[in-house]
PDB file of C-alpha atoms in Angstrom:
ATOM      1  CA  MET A  21    -103.750-122.927  62.391  1.00 42.00           C
ATOM      2  CA  SER A  22    -106.699-121.052  61.066  1.00 45.00           C
ATOM      3  CA  ASN A  23    -109.060-124.018  60.743  1.00 48.00           C
ATOM      4  CA  SER A  24    -111.602-123.696  63.523  1.00 55.00           C
ATOM      5  CA  THR A  25    -112.200-127.470  63.606  1.00 80.00           C
ATOM      6  CA  THR A  26    -108.620-128.152  64.746  1.00 85.00           C
ATOM      7  CA  THR A  27    -108.320-129.190  68.413  1.00 92.00           C
ATOM      8  CA  ILE A  28    -105.274-129.923  70.501  1.00 94.00           C
ATOM      9  CA  ALA A  29    -105.397-132.427  73.370  1.00 93.00           C
ATOM     10  CA  LEU A  30    -103.416-135.097  75.166  1.00 94.00           C
ATOM     11  CA  VAL A  31    -102.947-138.257  73.166  1.00 95.00           C
ATOM     12  CA  GLU A  32    -104.431-141.194  75.095  1.00 94.00           C
ATOM     13  CA  ASP A  33    -103.728-144.919  74.677  1.00 94.00           C
ATOM     14  CA  ASP A  34    -106.798-145.445  72.503  1.00 95.00           C
ATOM     15  CA  HIS A  35    -105.158-143.163  69.880  1.00 95.00           C
ATOM     16  CA  ALA A  36    -101.842-145.065  69.908  1.00 94.00           C
ATOM     17  CA  GLY A  37    -102.393-146.754  66.540  1.00 92.00           C
ATOM     18  CA  GLU A  38    -103.316-143.491  64.866  1.00 93.00           C
ATOM     19  CA  LEU A  39    -100.295-141.764  66.404  1.00 91.00           C
ATOM     20  CA  LEU A  40     -97.981-144.522  65.197  1.00 89.00           C
ATOM     21  CA  THR A  41     -99.428-144.175  61.664  1.00 91.00           C
ATOM     22  CA  LEU A  42     -99.074-140.385  61.719  1.00 90.00           C
ATOM     23  CA  ARG A  43     -95.436-140.572  62.828  1.00 90.00           C
ATOM     24  CA  ARG A  44     -94.547-143.129  60.210  1.00 88.00           C
ATOM     25  CA  ALA A  45     -96.115-141.067  57.445  1.00 86.00           C
ATOM     26  CA  ALA A  46     -94.479-137.853  58.696  1.00 85.00           C
ATOM     27  CA  PHE A  47     -90.977-139.288  59.149  1.00 76.00           C
ATOM     28  CA  VAL A  48     -90.661-141.005  55.789  1.00 76.00           C
ATOM     29  CA  THR A  49     -89.157-137.808  54.303  1.00 77.00           C
ATOM     30  CA  GLU A  50     -86.543-137.703  57.096  1.00 74.00           C
ATOM     31  CA  ALA A  51     -85.658-141.336  56.394  1.00 67.00           C
ATOM     32  CA  GLN A  52     -85.276-140.512  52.698  1.00 66.00           C
ATOM     33  CA  LEU A  53     -83.125-137.470  53.466  1.00 68.00           C
ATOM     34  CA  TYR A  54     -80.723-139.624  55.467  1.00 63.00           C
ATOM     35  CA  ASP A  55     -81.095-142.731  53.332  1.00 70.00           C
ATOM     36  CA  ASP A  56     -81.972-144.612  56.486  1.00 67.00           C
ATOM     37  CA  PRO A  57     -85.291-146.444  56.833  1.00 71.00           C
ATOM     38  CA  HIS A  58     -84.371-147.449  60.394  1.00 71.00           C
ATOM     39  CA  ILE A  59     -84.680-144.114  62.165  1.00 67.00           C
ATOM     40  CA  PRO A  60     -86.406-144.502  65.562  1.00 72.00           C
ATOM     41  CA  PRO A  61     -89.796-142.972  64.638  1.00 73.00           C
ATOM     42  CA  LEU A  62     -90.092-145.596  61.840  1.00 71.00           C
ATOM     43  CA  THR A  63     -89.004-148.612  63.937  1.00 77.00           C
ATOM     44  CA  GLN A  64     -90.944-147.995  67.148  1.00 81.00           C
ATOM     45  CA  THR A  65     -93.530-150.682  67.741  1.00 87.00           C
ATOM     46  CA  LEU A  66     -97.106-150.147  68.881  1.00 90.00           C
ATOM     47  CA  ALA A  67     -96.260-151.740  72.254  1.00 92.00           C
ATOM     48  CA  GLU A  68     -93.280-149.444  72.693  1.00 91.00           C
ATOM     49  CA  LEU A  69     -95.413-146.432  71.834  1.00 88.00           C
ATOM     50  CA  ARG A  70     -98.077-147.470  74.324  1.00 94.00           C
ATOM     51  CA  ASP A  71     -95.386-147.882  77.026  1.00 94.00           C
ATOM     52  CA  ASP A  72     -94.140-144.388  76.177  1.00 90.00           C
ATOM     53  CA  LEU A  73     -97.673-142.917  76.418  1.00 93.00           C
ATOM     54  CA  ALA A  74     -98.026-144.475  79.846  1.00 94.00           C
ATOM     55  CA  ARG A  75     -94.891-142.870  81.290  1.00 94.00           C
ATOM     56  CA  ASP A  76     -95.402-140.243  83.995  1.00 93.00           C
ATOM     57  CA  ASP A  77     -92.460-138.158  82.718  1.00 95.00           C
ATOM     58  CA  VAL A  78     -93.728-137.943  79.134  1.00 95.00           C
ATOM     59  CA  VAL A  79     -96.539-135.796  77.696  1.00 95.00           C
ATOM     60  CA  THR A  80     -97.748-136.360  74.141  1.00 95.00           C
ATOM     61  CA  ILE A  81    -100.209-133.963  72.570  1.00 96.00           C
ATOM     62  CA  GLY A  82    -101.975-134.222  69.292  1.00 96.00           C
ATOM     63  CA  ALA A  83    -103.756-131.950  66.852  1.00 95.00           C
ATOM     64  CA  TRP A  84    -106.988-133.181  65.269  1.00 96.00           C
ATOM     65  CA  GLU A  85    -109.165-132.012  62.391  1.00 93.00           C
ATOM     66  CA  GLY A  86    -112.445-133.629  63.263  1.00 90.00           C
ATOM     67  CA  HIS A  87    -111.581-137.197  64.081  1.00 90.00           C
ATOM     68  CA  ARG A  88    -108.264-137.256  62.152  1.00 93.00           C
ATOM     69  CA  MET A  89    -104.974-136.756  63.999  1.00 95.00           C
ATOM     70  CA  ILE A  90    -102.899-134.402  61.827  1.00 95.00           C
ATOM     71  CA  GLY A  91    -100.039-133.491  64.203  1.00 94.00           C
ATOM     72  CA  SER A  92     -98.338-134.505  67.382  1.00 94.00           C
ATOM     73  CA  VAL A  93     -95.367-133.794  69.641  1.00 95.00           C
ATOM     74  CA  ARG A  94     -93.838-135.699  72.493  1.00 93.00           C
ATOM     75  CA  VAL A  95     -92.285-134.006  75.544  1.00 95.00           C
ATOM     76  CA  GLU A  96     -90.090-135.681  78.135  1.00 94.00           C
ATOM     77  CA  ILE A  97     -89.877-133.833  81.465  1.00 95.00           C
ATOM     78  CA  GLU A  98     -86.810-134.006  83.635  1.00 94.00           C
ATOM     79  CA  ASP A  99     -86.464-131.616  86.576  1.00 91.00           C
ATOM     80  CA  GLU A 100     -86.384-128.085  85.051  1.00 93.00           C
ATOM     81  CA  LYS A 101     -85.834-129.347  81.508  1.00 95.00           C
ATOM     82  CA  ALA A 102     -88.281-130.439  78.842  1.00 96.00           C
ATOM     83  CA  THR A 103     -87.127-132.247  75.701  1.00 94.00           C
ATOM     84  CA  LEU A 104     -89.356-132.126  72.638  1.00 93.00           C
ATOM     85  CA  GLY A 105     -89.254-134.992  70.179  1.00 87.00           C
ATOM     86  CA  ARG A 106     -91.129-136.691  67.452  1.00 89.00           C
ATOM     87  CA  LEU A 107     -92.780-133.539  66.194  1.00 89.00           C
ATOM     88  CA  ALA A 108     -94.879-134.888  63.408  1.00 89.00           C
ATOM     89  CA  VAL A 109     -97.347-133.355  60.924  1.00 92.00           C
ATOM     90  CA  ALA A 110     -99.356-135.371  58.375  1.00 93.00           C
ATOM     91  CA  PRO A 111     -97.658-134.993  54.968  1.00 91.00           C
ATOM     92  CA  ASP A 112    -100.736-133.448  53.343  1.00 91.00           C
ATOM     93  CA  LYS A 113    -100.984-130.865  56.128  1.00 91.00           C
ATOM     94  CA  GLN A 114     -97.379-129.751  56.261  1.00 87.00           C
ATOM     95  CA  ALA A 115     -96.292-126.117  55.647  1.00 83.00           C
ATOM     96  CA  ARG A 116     -99.567-124.806  57.164  1.00 88.00           C
ATOM     97  CA  GLY A 117     -98.253-123.807  60.612  1.00 87.00           C
ATOM     98  CA  ILE A 118     -99.345-126.947  62.448  1.00 91.00           C
ATOM     99  CA  GLY A 119     -95.764-127.809  63.528  1.00 88.00           C
ATOM    100  CA  THR A 120     -95.342-124.267  64.878  1.00 90.00           C
ATOM    101  CA  GLU A 121     -98.700-124.530  66.636  1.00 91.00           C
ATOM    102  CA  MET A 122     -97.538-127.779  68.282  1.00 90.00           C
ATOM    103  CA  LEU A 123     -94.382-126.065  69.549  1.00 89.00           C
ATOM    104  CA  PHE A 124     -96.487-123.560  71.461  1.00 91.00           C
ATOM    105  CA  ALA A 125     -99.385-125.797  72.318  1.00 92.00           C
ATOM    106  CA  VAL A 126     -97.095-127.873  74.500  1.00 91.00           C
ATOM    107  CA  LEU A 127     -96.225-124.969  76.836  1.00 92.00           C
ATOM    108  CA  PRO A 128     -99.330-125.235  79.094  1.00 92.00           C
ATOM    109  CA  TYR A 129     -98.547-128.896  79.657  1.00 91.00           C
ATOM    110  CA  LEU A 130     -95.091-128.192  81.107  1.00 93.00           C
ATOM    111  CA  PRO A 131     -94.574-128.066  84.899  1.00 91.00           C
ATOM    112  CA  GLU A 132     -94.163-124.561  86.321  1.00 90.00           C
ATOM    113  CA  GLN A 133     -90.498-125.220  87.247  1.00 91.00           C
ATOM    114  CA  THR A 134     -89.576-125.829  83.584  1.00 94.00           C
ATOM    115  CA  LYS A 135     -86.777-123.397  82.686  1.00 95.00           C
ATOM    116  CA  GLU A 136     -85.644-124.678  79.300  1.00 95.00           C
ATOM    117  CA  ILE A 137     -86.889-126.679  76.376  1.00 96.00           C
ATOM    118  CA  TRP A 138     -84.535-128.766  74.237  1.00 96.00           C
ATOM    119  CA  VAL A 139     -85.167-130.299  70.856  1.00 93.00           C
ATOM    120  CA  PHE A 140     -83.014-132.223  68.472  1.00 89.00           C
ATOM    121  CA  THR A 141     -83.227-132.935  64.774  1.00 87.00           C
ATOM    122  CA  GLY A 142     -80.978-134.288  62.068  1.00 83.00           C
ATOM    123  CA  LYS A 143     -78.106-131.963  61.237  1.00 86.00           C
ATOM    124  CA  ASP A 144     -79.181-131.870  57.557  1.00 81.00           C
ATOM    125  CA  SER A 145     -82.868-131.215  58.312  1.00 84.00           C
ATOM    126  CA  LYS A 146     -82.763-127.611  57.171  1.00 86.00           C
ATOM    127  CA  GLN A 147     -86.517-126.974  57.354  1.00 85.00           C
ATOM    128  CA  ASN A 148     -86.721-128.273  60.925  1.00 86.00           C
ATOM    129  CA  LEU A 149     -83.703-126.255  62.019  1.00 90.00           C
ATOM    130  CA  ALA A 150     -85.140-123.141  60.403  1.00 90.00           C
ATOM    131  CA  MET A 151     -88.457-123.608  62.200  1.00 89.00           C
ATOM    132  CA  TYR A 152     -86.874-124.133  65.607  1.00 92.00           C
ATOM    133  CA  THR A 153     -84.487-121.174  65.282  1.00 93.00           C
ATOM    134  CA  LYS A 154     -87.307-118.914  64.035  1.00 93.00           C
ATOM    135  CA  HIS A 155     -89.160-119.632  67.278  1.00 92.00           C
ATOM    136  CA  GLY A 156     -86.374-118.937  69.748  1.00 91.00           C
ATOM    137  CA  TYR A 157     -84.386-122.166  69.858  1.00 94.00           C
ATOM    138  CA  GLU A 158     -80.603-121.745  69.602  1.00 94.00           C
ATOM    139  CA  GLU A 159     -78.223-124.415  68.324  1.00 94.00           C
ATOM    140  CA  GLN A 160     -76.096-125.805  71.130  1.00 94.00           C
ATOM    141  CA  TYR A 161     -74.134-128.764  69.807  1.00 93.00           C
ATOM    142  CA  ASP A 162     -74.083-131.712  67.413  1.00 93.00           C
ATOM    143  CA  LYS A 163     -73.952-135.328  68.519  1.00 92.00           C
ATOM    144  CA  ALA A 164     -73.414-138.464  66.431  1.00 88.00           C
ATOM    145  CA  ALA A 165     -75.724-141.395  66.935  1.00 80.00           C
ATOM    146  CA  GLY A 166     -74.695-144.228  64.658  1.00 76.00           C
ATOM    147  CA  ASP A 167     -74.616-142.909  61.076  1.00 75.00           C
ATOM    148  CA  LEU A 168     -76.755-139.862  61.985  1.00 80.00           C
ATOM    149  CA  THR A 169     -75.654-136.604  63.449  1.00 85.00           C
ATOM    150  CA  TYR A 170     -78.244-134.697  65.475  1.00 86.00           C
ATOM    151  CA  THR A 171     -78.208-130.987  66.178  1.00 92.00           C
ATOM    152  CA  TYR A 172     -79.459-130.073  69.641  1.00 94.00           C
ATOM    153  CA  LEU A 173     -81.202-126.752  70.183  1.00 95.00           C
ATOM    154  CA  ARG A 174     -82.375-125.041  73.369  1.00 96.00           C
ATOM    155  CA  ARG A 175     -84.920-122.361  74.238  1.00 95.00           C
ATOM    156  CA  VAL A 176     -84.651-120.754  77.653  1.00 94.00           C
ATOM    157  CA  LEU A 177     -88.030-119.889  79.154  1.00 91.00           C
ATOM    158  CA  GLY A 178     -88.038-116.526  80.982  1.00 76.00           C
ATOM    159  CA  ALA A 179     -90.775-114.518  82.631  1.00 49.00           C
ATOM    160  CA  ALA A 180     -92.488-114.476  79.229  1.00 46.00           C
ATOM    161  CA  GLY A 181     -91.609-118.099  78.477  1.00 42.00           C
ATOM    162  CA  ALA A 182     -95.124-119.101  77.645  1.00 44.00           C
ATOM    163  CA  GLN A 183     -95.553-116.265  75.167  1.00 40.00           C
ATOM    164  CA  PRO A 184     -95.270-117.389  71.540  1.00 39.00           C
ATOM    165  CA  VAL A 185     -92.803-115.694  69.216  1.00 36.00           C
ATOM    166  CA  SER A 186     -94.684-113.897  66.439  1.00 35.00           C
ATOM    167  CA  GLN A 187     -95.536-116.350  63.648  1.00 35.00           C
ATOM    168  CA  ASP A 188     -95.860-113.531  61.099  1.00 36.00           C
ATOM    169  CA  LYS A 189     -92.162-112.787  60.695  1.00 31.00           C
TER     170      LYS A 189
END
């Protein structure tokens, strides 16, 4: 992100409403792609989101331009594994590198013992799959969940795990 006014920080409870709005706006295209308005990011309630933000094993970070939240990602920590989810970018800010920035911005928030990062997305979400594979995530398996099929990808963190893959290629 080349905009010098963009900041990345933990999402706190007082930003829960803005986060819920961002996710709903960002995930409408996914719902349209799968012809399913009931995907989890669109059905989560504000109370459920607040409960999620309060969990000790979950980190949610956001990207702001001034006072506006324009991106976010949720990370669940379990032993040596981190699972990314709900990567969201405001529709009018997409295709500007914010999603990629969020992928790398989360790394400093991971515990030192984290050895791998997992992410999942809809099997037909070609742009998401392309972004993840471009940045070192490898497809592992597909799993059906109701009418949707998710593709699970993994990135193994090595000695240089916190080093971003070049965004220029």
